């Protein structure tokens, strides 16, 4: 019996060690560098989403500044958790990729969809373009598209991207809607002719420069397609990650933490074997 207990303990510790090697995304560490997103970082931790996000290998966080998140930060924890899960997209999108979308609107799968609780596509976001701007809203049909893309805060192709949006998205069914700002962004101008007097500045040069050396493979066609018609999440469920991600783990880990993990992995093995012999 002692053997049984200690070997299952061994299995558990090995599993834990392996899963710590696998985690390549550390959303806490990334957001820590940007104080204007500290509230969102705290709320990810408070709602216990941080480890769930970190288990993912390909993710885009739609980040809200401390000001922007104020309107939802006081909501009940379960509601807040669901809303925040809707701000974590299970694919990689940075500014360039969003700008190269050819379709007028695209559905993006969020972490909320992976809970299996989604209904009427409220686990999806609708990303649409209007007047040269990019907007996000819930994927529920007819839901308003009011959260505007502001900038790409952090990008590590093709694993983690953090893009800032102007305001929270609260999907129908996930809580009372947020107040939508007065100027409706989706209203097309009555006349297609542009104003002659107003010289519109070119789109943000600084950001464009960031992408000049980006590979052409950033085109949306190469992205793994999210299948909105399918009710199930196309991405692996978080609890299966231990098994599924193991093969890619070694090459993915940066050298310093890899050796750290290797060391603790070795220690775990030794402890495990000692435990087995002690069991005899
Ligand atoms: C992520 O980063 C934070 C802050 O740097 C650190 O405290 C935490 O241990 C890291 N988590 C993992 C899973 O590496
Ligand atoms: C996404 O938003 C656009 C713009 O409002 C709309 O035309 C389109 O029908 C929406 N897509 C879905 C699936 O609701
Ligand atoms: C990045 O994502 C790819 C899949 O998109 C995965 O194979 C790879 O292991 C990930 N890299 C890290 C460091 O997790």
Coordinates of C-alpha atoms in Angstrom, one line a residue, residues 13 21 26 34 67 78 94 98 100 131 170 186 194 205 237 243 245 250 272:
X13 CA 4.8 15.3 -9.0
X21 CA 8.0 23.1 -18.2
X26 CA 3.1 34.1 -18.5
X34 CA 2.6 47.9 -18.5
X67 CA -9.7 53.4 -16.7
X78 CA -18.3 34.8 -11.3
X94 CA -1.8 41.4 -33.6
X98 CA -6.2 42.4 -37.9
X100 CA -5.0 42.3 -43.2
X131 CA -14.2 53.4 -41.8
X170 CA -20.1 42.3 -22.1
X186 CA -20.8 51.8 -37.0
X194 CA -14.6 62.5 -48.5
X205 CA 3.5 55.5 -38.8
X237 CA -9.6 22.0 -23.2
X243 CA -0.8 15.4 -22.2
X245 CA 1.5 19.9 -25.1
X250 CA 11.5 21.1 -24.8
X272 CA 10.1 9.9 -6.1

